[in-house]
């Protein structure tokens, strides 16, 4: 297979600040470009990047001590062919890989050894291109995430869980949008056992600083 290139925004090593691997040392491969434009997107800077071939990316990753790899964006799946090659090679190197996606594009062809972190865009995102049929593809090794800013988002999340998730083993996470009143969301969620309420650890520590 030819050595494809990816549009890369940044590669760095830090602690994972979101989801089920929060706190774990992780190398982040942030791809540039996205097919959506969410109102509360915190990585708008990822619209730009530079082309790097897959082998060079792997060389860069090997400079860091982390065994975990997070492929994020932007939206990685708009570069799916090259992602398939990159992840195949990373798996051969025994890395543990997670892939973050905005829930609009199918990850068919991506190895089942990779953990999928799928977003569902809530009304406050002002973007509604969710492919709810993808939820049924998630497994117990994956996670489904909702960013919650207000009560409308929370009620939307409840509707989606009730309709699509009740018999799944997939971990469901609700993540307060940055700057949201955490106590208010906590009060809505305190008696619901269907999901985990998790904050963005890296933002608590570093605010909007990049590369951490």
PDB file of N, CA, C and O in Angstrom, residues 47-104:
ATOM      1  N   UNK A  47      -8.548  23.934  11.503  1.00  0.00           N
ATOM      2  CA  UNK A  47      -8.936  24.038  10.094  1.00  0.00           C
ATOM      3  C   UNK A  47      -7.715  24.002   9.182  1.00  0.00           C
ATOM      4  O   UNK A  47      -7.819  23.685   8.002  1.00  0.00           O
ATOM      5  N   UNK A  48      -6.556  24.372   9.728  1.00  0.00           N
ATOM      6  CA  UNK A  48      -5.328  24.433   8.930  1.00  0.00           C
ATOM      7  C   UNK A  48      -4.317  23.407   9.421  1.00  0.00           C
ATOM      8  O   UNK A  48      -4.297  23.043  10.599  1.00  0.00           O
ATOM      9  N   UNK A  49      -3.469  22.952   8.499  1.00  0.00           N
ATOM     10  CA  UNK A  49      -2.436  22.004   8.860  1.00  0.00           C
ATOM     11  C   UNK A  49      -1.444  21.850   7.732  1.00  0.00           C
ATOM     12  O   UNK A  49      -1.429  22.643   6.784  1.00  0.00           O
ATOM     13  N   UNK A  50      -0.617  20.832   7.823  1.00  0.00           N
ATOM     14  CA  UNK A  50       0.336  20.547   6.753  1.00  0.00           C
ATOM     15  C   UNK A  50       0.331  19.057   6.453  1.00  0.00           C
ATOM     16  O   UNK A  50       0.052  18.229   7.331  1.00  0.00           O
ATOM     17  N   UNK A  51       0.649  18.722   5.218  1.00  0.00           N
ATOM     18  CA  UNK A  51       0.655  17.323   4.795  1.00  0.00           C
ATOM     19  C   UNK A  51       1.908  16.627   5.297  1.00  0.00           C
ATOM     20  O   UNK A  51       3.029  17.104   5.087  1.00  0.00           O
ATOM     21  N   UNK A  52       1.704  15.515   5.971  1.00  0.00           N
ATOM     22  CA  UNK A  52       2.807  14.692   6.473  1.00  0.00           C
ATOM     23  C   UNK A  52       2.518  13.246   6.103  1.00  0.00           C
ATOM     24  O   UNK A  52       1.391  12.776   6.282  1.00  0.00           O
ATOM     25  N   UNK A  53       3.507  12.543   5.600  1.00  0.00           N
ATOM     26  CA  UNK A  53       3.237  11.153   5.230  1.00  0.00           C
ATOM     27  C   UNK A  53       3.178  10.254   6.455  1.00  0.00           C
ATOM     28  O   UNK A  53       3.684  10.599   7.526  1.00  0.00           O
ATOM     29  N   UNK A  54       2.538   9.133   6.297  1.00  0.00           N
ATOM     30  CA  UNK A  54       2.235   8.236   7.414  1.00  0.00           C
ATOM     31  C   UNK A  54       3.497   7.800   8.157  1.00  0.00           C
ATOM     32  O   UNK A  54       3.531   7.783   9.398  1.00  0.00           O
ATOM     33  N   UNK A  55       4.553   7.458   7.431  1.00  0.00           N
ATOM     34  CA  UNK A  55       5.775   7.003   8.091  1.00  0.00           C
ATOM     35  C   UNK A  55       6.403   8.096   8.947  1.00  0.00           C
ATOM     36  O   UNK A  55       6.943   7.825  10.033  1.00  0.00           O
ATOM     37  N   UNK A  56       6.329   9.344   8.495  1.00  0.00           N
ATOM     38  CA  UNK A  56       6.867  10.455   9.276  1.00  0.00           C
ATOM     39  C   UNK A  56       6.042  10.686  10.532  1.00  0.00           C
ATOM     40  O   UNK A  56       6.574  11.050  11.584  1.00  0.00           O
ATOM     41  N   UNK A  57       4.729  10.495  10.426  1.00  0.00           N
ATOM     42  CA  UNK A  57       3.865  10.625  11.606  1.00  0.00           C
ATOM     43  C   UNK A  57       4.259   9.598  12.661  1.00  0.00           C
ATOM     44  O   UNK A  57       4.368   9.908  13.851  1.00  0.00           O
ATOM     45  N   UNK A  58       4.486   8.380  12.233  1.00  0.00           N
ATOM     46  CA  UNK A  58       4.854   7.314  13.167  1.00  0.00           C
ATOM     47  C   UNK A  58       6.203   7.604  13.817  1.00  0.00           C
ATOM     48  O   UNK A  58       6.394   7.386  15.021  1.00  0.00           O
ATOM     49  N   UNK A  59       7.144   8.143  13.051  1.00  0.00           N
ATOM     50  CA  UNK A  59       8.435   8.532  13.623  1.00  0.00           C
ATOM     51  C   UNK A  59       8.262   9.575  14.726  1.00  0.00           C
ATOM     52  O   UNK A  59       8.915   9.521  15.773  1.00  0.00           O
ATOM     53  N   UNK A  60       7.362  10.529  14.474  1.00  0.00           N
ATOM     54  CA  UNK A  60       7.104  11.573  15.470  1.00  0.00           C
ATOM     55  C   UNK A  60       6.458  10.981  16.725  1.00  0.00           C
ATOM     56  O   UNK A  60       6.830  11.327  17.850  1.00  0.00           O
ATOM     57  N   UNK A  61       5.499  10.091  16.538  1.00  0.00           N
ATOM     58  CA  UNK A  61       4.814   9.451  17.659  1.00  0.00           C
ATOM     59  C   UNK A  61       5.800   8.682  18.541  1.00  0.00           C
ATOM     60  O   UNK A  61       5.694   8.694  19.777  1.00  0.00           O
ATOM     61  N   UNK A  62       6.769   8.042  17.930  1.00  0.00           N
ATOM     62  CA  UNK A  62       7.733   7.226  18.669  1.00  0.00           C
ATOM     63  C   UNK A  62       8.668   8.054  19.553  1.00  0.00           C
ATOM     64  O   UNK A  62       9.357   7.496  20.412  1.00  0.00           O
ATOM     65  N   UNK A  63       8.669   9.367  19.370  1.00  0.00           N
ATOM     66  CA  UNK A  63       9.490  10.229  20.224  1.00  0.00           C
ATOM     67  C   UNK A  63       8.924  10.344  21.634  1.00  0.00           C
ATOM     68  O   UNK A  63       9.619  10.750  22.551  1.00  0.00           O
ATOM     69  N   UNK A  64       7.642  10.000  21.787  1.00  0.00           N
ATOM     70  CA  UNK A  64       6.948  10.180  23.062  1.00  0.00           C
ATOM     71  C   UNK A  64       6.792   8.851  23.789  1.00  0.00           C
ATOM     72  O   UNK A  64       6.745   7.789  23.163  1.00  0.00           O
ATOM     73  N   UNK A  65       6.684   8.883  25.137  1.00  0.00           N
ATOM     74  CA  UNK A  65       6.625   7.640  25.918  1.00  0.00           C
ATOM     75  C   UNK A  65       5.252   6.998  26.012  1.00  0.00           C
ATOM     76  O   UNK A  65       5.128   5.890  26.543  1.00  0.00           O
ATOM     77  N   UNK A  66       4.200   7.669  25.540  1.00  0.00           N
ATOM     78  CA  UNK A  66       2.837   7.171  25.737  1.00  0.00           C
ATOM     79  C   UNK A  66       2.555   5.937  24.879  1.00  0.00           C
ATOM     80  O   UNK A  66       2.981   5.846  23.726  1.00  0.00           O
ATOM     81  N   UNK A  67       1.787   4.993  25.455  1.00  0.00           N
ATOM     82  CA  UNK A  67       1.299   3.832  24.697  1.00  0.00           C
ATOM     83  C   UNK A  67      -0.070   4.093  24.085  1.00  0.00           C
ATOM     84  O   UNK A  67      -0.498   3.374  23.196  1.00  0.00           O
ATOM     85  N   UNK A  68      -0.759   5.123  24.594  1.00  0.00           N
ATOM     86  CA  UNK A  68      -2.076   5.481  24.068  1.00  0.00           C
ATOM     87  C   UNK A  68      -1.941   6.518  22.965  1.00  0.00           C
ATOM     88  O   UNK A  68      -1.170   7.474  23.085  1.00  0.00           O
ATOM     89  N   UNK A  69      -2.735   6.342  21.921  1.00  0.00           N
ATOM     90  CA  UNK A  69      -2.806   7.295  20.814  1.00  0.00           C
ATOM     91  C   UNK A  69      -4.246   7.761  20.683  1.00  0.00           C
ATOM     92  O   UNK A  69      -5.172   6.947  20.638  1.00  0.00           O
ATOM     93  N   UNK A  70      -4.444   9.086  20.619  1.00  0.00           N
ATOM     94  CA  UNK A  70      -5.763   9.645  20.334  1.00  0.00           C
ATOM     95  C   UNK A  70      -5.706  10.343  18.979  1.00  0.00           C
ATOM     96  O   UNK A  70      -4.946  11.301  18.796  1.00  0.00           O
ATOM     97  N   UNK A  71      -6.493   9.835  18.039  1.00  0.00           N
ATOM     98  CA  UNK A  71      -6.589  10.468  16.725  1.00  0.00           C
ATOM     99  C   UNK A  71      -7.819  11.355  16.750  1.00  0.00           C
ATOM    100  O   UNK A  71      -8.945  10.883  16.918  1.00  0.00           O
ATOM    101  N   UNK A  72      -7.593  12.646  16.615  1.00  0.00           N
ATOM    102  CA  UNK A  72      -8.653  13.618  16.828  1.00  0.00           C
ATOM    103  C   UNK A  72      -8.593  14.681  15.749  1.00  0.00           C
ATOM    104  O   UNK A  72      -7.860  14.570  14.776  1.00  0.00           O
ATOM    105  N   UNK A  73      -9.386  15.745  15.905  1.00  0.00           N
ATOM    106  CA  UNK A  73      -9.418  16.755  14.869  1.00  0.00           C
ATOM    107  C   UNK A  73      -9.894  18.097  15.396  1.00  0.00           C
ATOM    108  O   UNK A  73      -9.738  18.395  16.584  1.00  0.00           O
ATOM    109  N   UNK A  74     -10.599  18.830  14.474  1.00  0.00           N
ATOM    110  CA  UNK A  74     -11.115  18.419  13.189  1.00  0.00           C
ATOM    111  C   UNK A  74     -11.936  17.142  13.226  1.00  0.00           C
ATOM    112  O   UNK A  74     -12.386  16.676  14.250  1.00  0.00           O
ATOM    113  N   UNK A  75     -12.110  16.603  12.020  1.00  0.00           N
ATOM    114  CA  UNK A  75     -12.808  15.334  11.849  1.00  0.00           C
ATOM    115  C   UNK A  75     -11.900  14.358  11.098  1.00  0.00           C
ATOM    116  O   UNK A  75     -11.714  14.474   9.885  1.00  0.00           O
ATOM    117  N   UNK A  76     -11.330  13.383  11.812  1.00  0.00           N
ATOM    118  CA  UNK A  76     -10.399  12.453  11.189  1.00  0.00           C
ATOM    119  C   UNK A  76     -10.955  11.676   9.998  1.00  0.00           C
ATOM    120  O   UNK A  76     -10.219  11.367   9.052  1.00  0.00           O
ATOM    121  N   UNK A  77     -12.241  11.365  10.024  1.00  0.00           N
ATOM    122  CA  UNK A  77     -12.787  10.464   9.001  1.00  0.00           C
ATOM    123  C   UNK A  77     -12.944  11.104   7.630  1.00  0.00           C
ATOM    124  O   UNK A  77     -13.241  10.402   6.661  1.00  0.00           O
ATOM    125  N   UNK A  78     -12.706  12.404   7.509  1.00  0.00           N
ATOM    126  CA  UNK A  78     -12.679  12.969   6.155  1.00  0.00           C
ATOM    127  C   UNK A  78     -11.379  12.590   5.447  1.00  0.00           C
ATOM    128  O   UNK A  78     -11.232  12.824   4.244  1.00  0.00           O
ATOM    129  N   UNK A  79     -10.456  11.973   6.193  1.00  0.00           N
ATOM    130  CA  UNK A  79      -9.212  11.453   5.616  1.00  0.00           C
ATOM    131  C   UNK A  79      -9.114   9.945   5.875  1.00  0.00           C
ATOM    132  O   UNK A  79      -8.060   9.432   6.220  1.00  0.00           O
ATOM    133  N   UNK A  80     -10.214   9.247   5.705  1.00  0.00           N
ATOM    134  CA  UNK A  80     -10.317   7.862   6.177  1.00  0.00           C
ATOM    135  C   UNK A  80      -9.317   6.919   5.536  1.00  0.00           C
ATOM    136  O   UNK A  80      -8.749   6.050   6.219  1.00  0.00           O
ATOM    137  N   UNK A  81      -9.074   7.021   4.243  1.00  0.00           N
ATOM    138  CA  UNK A  81      -8.157   6.080   3.591  1.00  0.00           C
ATOM    139  C   UNK A  81      -6.768   6.113   4.236  1.00  0.00           C
ATOM    140  O   UNK A  81      -6.171   5.068   4.513  1.00  0.00           O
ATOM    141  N   UNK A  82      -6.269   7.317   4.477  1.00  0.00           N
ATOM    142  CA  UNK A  82      -4.957   7.445   5.109  1.00  0.00           C
ATOM    143  C   UNK A  82      -5.008   7.053   6.583  1.00  0.00           C
ATOM    144  O   UNK A  82      -4.029   6.517   7.118  1.00  0.00           O
ATOM    145  N   UNK A  83      -6.130   7.298   7.239  1.00  0.00           N
ATOM    146  CA  UNK A  83      -6.297   6.888   8.637  1.00  0.00           C
ATOM    147  C   UNK A  83      -6.231   5.363   8.754  1.00  0.00           C
ATOM    148  O   UNK A  83      -5.639   4.814   9.691  1.00  0.00           O
ATOM    149  N   UNK A  84      -6.846   4.672   7.819  1.00  0.00           N
ATOM    150  CA  UNK A  84      -6.806   3.201   7.844  1.00  0.00           C
ATOM    151  C   UNK A  84      -5.366   2.710   7.787  1.00  0.00           C
ATOM    152  O   UNK A  84      -4.962   1.806   8.534  1.00  0.00           O
ATOM    153  N   UNK A  85      -4.560   3.323   6.903  1.00  0.00           N
ATOM    154  CA  UNK A  85      -3.154   2.928   6.797  1.00  0.00           C
ATOM    155  C   UNK A  85      -2.387   3.283   8.064  1.00  0.00           C
ATOM    156  O   UNK A  85      -1.636   2.462   8.599  1.00  0.00           O
ATOM    157  N   UNK A  86      -2.567   4.497   8.556  1.00  0.00           N
ATOM    158  CA  UNK A  86      -1.860   4.931   9.762  1.00  0.00           C
ATOM    159  C   UNK A  86      -2.186   4.033  10.949  1.00  0.00           C
ATOM    160  O   UNK A  86      -1.279   3.583  11.671  1.00  0.00           O
ATOM    161  N   UNK A  87      -3.457   3.765  11.166  1.00  0.00           N
ATOM    162  CA  UNK A  87      -3.837   2.966  12.334  1.00  0.00           C
ATOM    163  C   UNK A  87      -3.379   1.518  12.204  1.00  0.00           C
ATOM    164  O   UNK A  87      -3.024   0.889  13.209  1.00  0.00           O
ATOM    165  N   UNK A  88      -3.350   1.002  10.992  1.00  0.00           N
ATOM    166  CA  UNK A  88      -2.841  -0.355  10.789  1.00  0.00           C
ATOM    167  C   UNK A  88      -1.386  -0.440  11.233  1.00  0.00           C
ATOM    168  O   UNK A  88      -0.982  -1.378  11.937  1.00  0.00           O
ATOM    169  N   UNK A  89      -0.599   0.562  10.853  1.00  0.00           N
ATOM    170  CA  UNK A  89       0.815   0.560  11.213  1.00  0.00           C
ATOM    171  C   UNK A  89       1.006   0.795  12.709  1.00  0.00           C
ATOM    172  O   UNK A  89       1.887   0.194  13.340  1.00  0.00           O
ATOM    173  N   UNK A  90       0.193   1.672  13.287  1.00  0.00           N
ATOM    174  CA  UNK A  90       0.288   1.918  14.727  1.00  0.00           C
ATOM    175  C   UNK A  90      -0.095   0.691  15.536  1.00  0.00           C
ATOM    176  O   UNK A  90       0.511   0.386  16.565  1.00  0.00           O
ATOM    177  N   UNK A  91      -1.106  -0.038  15.078  1.00  0.00           N
ATOM    178  CA  UNK A  91      -1.494  -1.281  15.755  1.00  0.00           C
ATOM    179  C   UNK A  91      -0.368  -2.309  15.676  1.00  0.00           C
ATOM    180  O   UNK A  91      -0.133  -3.054  16.642  1.00  0.00           O
ATOM    181  N   UNK A  92       0.331  -2.351  14.559  1.00  0.00           N
ATOM    182  CA  UNK A  92       1.470  -3.264  14.417  1.00  0.00           C
ATOM    183  C   UNK A  92       2.578  -2.920  15.402  1.00  0.00           C
ATOM    184  O   UNK A  92       3.375  -3.791  15.784  1.00  0.00           O
ATOM    185  N   UNK A  93       2.621  -1.643  15.816  1.00  0.00           N
ATOM    186  CA  UNK A  93       3.612  -1.187  16.806  1.00  0.00           C
ATOM    187  C   UNK A  93       3.092  -1.347  18.238  1.00  0.00           C
ATOM    188  O   UNK A  93       3.721  -0.886  19.194  1.00  0.00           O
ATOM    189  N   UNK A  94       1.899  -1.951  18.380  1.00  0.00           N
ATOM    190  CA  UNK A  94       1.314  -2.275  19.686  1.00  0.00           C
ATOM    191  C   UNK A  94       0.770  -1.066  20.445  1.00  0.00           C
ATOM    192  O   UNK A  94       0.632  -1.107  21.680  1.00  0.00           O
ATOM    193  N   UNK A  95       0.433  -0.010  19.744  1.00  0.00           N
ATOM    194  CA  UNK A  95      -0.205   1.124  20.396  1.00  0.00           C
ATOM    195  C   UNK A  95      -1.692   0.849  20.625  1.00  0.00           C
ATOM    196  O   UNK A  95      -2.335   0.124  19.863  1.00  0.00           O
ATOM    197  N   UNK A  96      -2.217   1.460  21.685  1.00  0.00           N
ATOM    198  CA  UNK A  96      -3.651   1.430  21.966  1.00  0.00           C
ATOM    199  C   UNK A  96      -4.258   2.711  21.408  1.00  0.00           C
ATOM    200  O   UNK A  96      -3.853   3.812  21.784  1.00  0.00           O
ATOM    201  N   UNK A  97      -5.234   2.586  20.497  1.00  0.00           N
ATOM    202  CA  UNK A  97      -5.696   3.729  19.720  1.00  0.00           C
ATOM    203  C   UNK A  97      -7.167   4.031  19.971  1.00  0.00           C
ATOM    204  O   UNK A  97      -8.002   3.123  20.011  1.00  0.00           O
ATOM    205  N   UNK A  98      -7.462   5.315  20.126  1.00  0.00           N
ATOM    206  CA  UNK A  98      -8.851   5.782  20.117  1.00  0.00           C
ATOM    207  C   UNK A  98      -9.006   6.792  18.985  1.00  0.00           C
ATOM    208  O   UNK A  98      -8.057   7.508  18.631  1.00  0.00           O
ATOM    209  N   UNK A  99     -10.191   6.831  18.415  1.00  0.00           N
ATOM    210  CA  UNK A  99     -10.479   7.744  17.307  1.00  0.00           C
ATOM    211  C   UNK A  99     -11.730   8.546  17.641  1.00  0.00           C
ATOM    212  O   UNK A  99     -12.773   7.978  17.933  1.00  0.00           O
ATOM    213  N   UNK A 100     -11.597   9.862  17.607  1.00  0.00           N
ATOM    214  CA  UNK A 100     -12.724  10.742  17.904  1.00  0.00           C
ATOM    215  C   UNK A 100     -13.405  11.162  16.602  1.00  0.00           C
ATOM    216  O   UNK A 100     -12.735  11.542  15.643  1.00  0.00           O
ATOM    217  N   UNK A 101     -14.732  11.081  16.592  1.00  0.00           N
ATOM    218  CA  UNK A 101     -15.483  11.439  15.393  1.00  0.00           C
ATOM    219  C   UNK A 101     -16.766  12.164  15.765  1.00  0.00           C
ATOM    220  O   UNK A 101     -17.326  11.945  16.845  1.00  0.00           O
ATOM    221  N   UNK A 102     -17.215  13.035  14.867  1.00  0.00           N
ATOM    222  CA  UNK A 102     -18.354  13.898  15.195  1.00  0.00           C
ATOM    223  C   UNK A 102     -19.721  13.258  14.958  1.00  0.00           C
ATOM    224  O   UNK A 102     -20.747  13.912  15.117  1.00  0.00           O
ATOM    225  N   UNK A 103     -19.751  11.997  14.559  1.00  0.00           N
ATOM    226  CA  UNK A 103     -21.026  11.291  14.442  1.00  0.00           C
ATOM    227  C   UNK A 103     -21.752  11.487  13.130  1.00  0.00           C
ATOM    228  O   UNK A 103     -22.908  11.080  12.995  1.00  0.00           O
ATOM    229  N   UNK A 104     -21.083  12.057  12.150  1.00  0.00           N
ATOM    230  CA  UNK A 104     -21.722  12.264  10.849  1.00  0.00           C
ATOM    231  C   UNK A 104     -21.209  11.319   9.775  1.00  0.00           C
ATOM    232  O   UNK A 104     -21.852  11.162   8.739  1.00  0.00           O
TER     233      UNK A 104
END
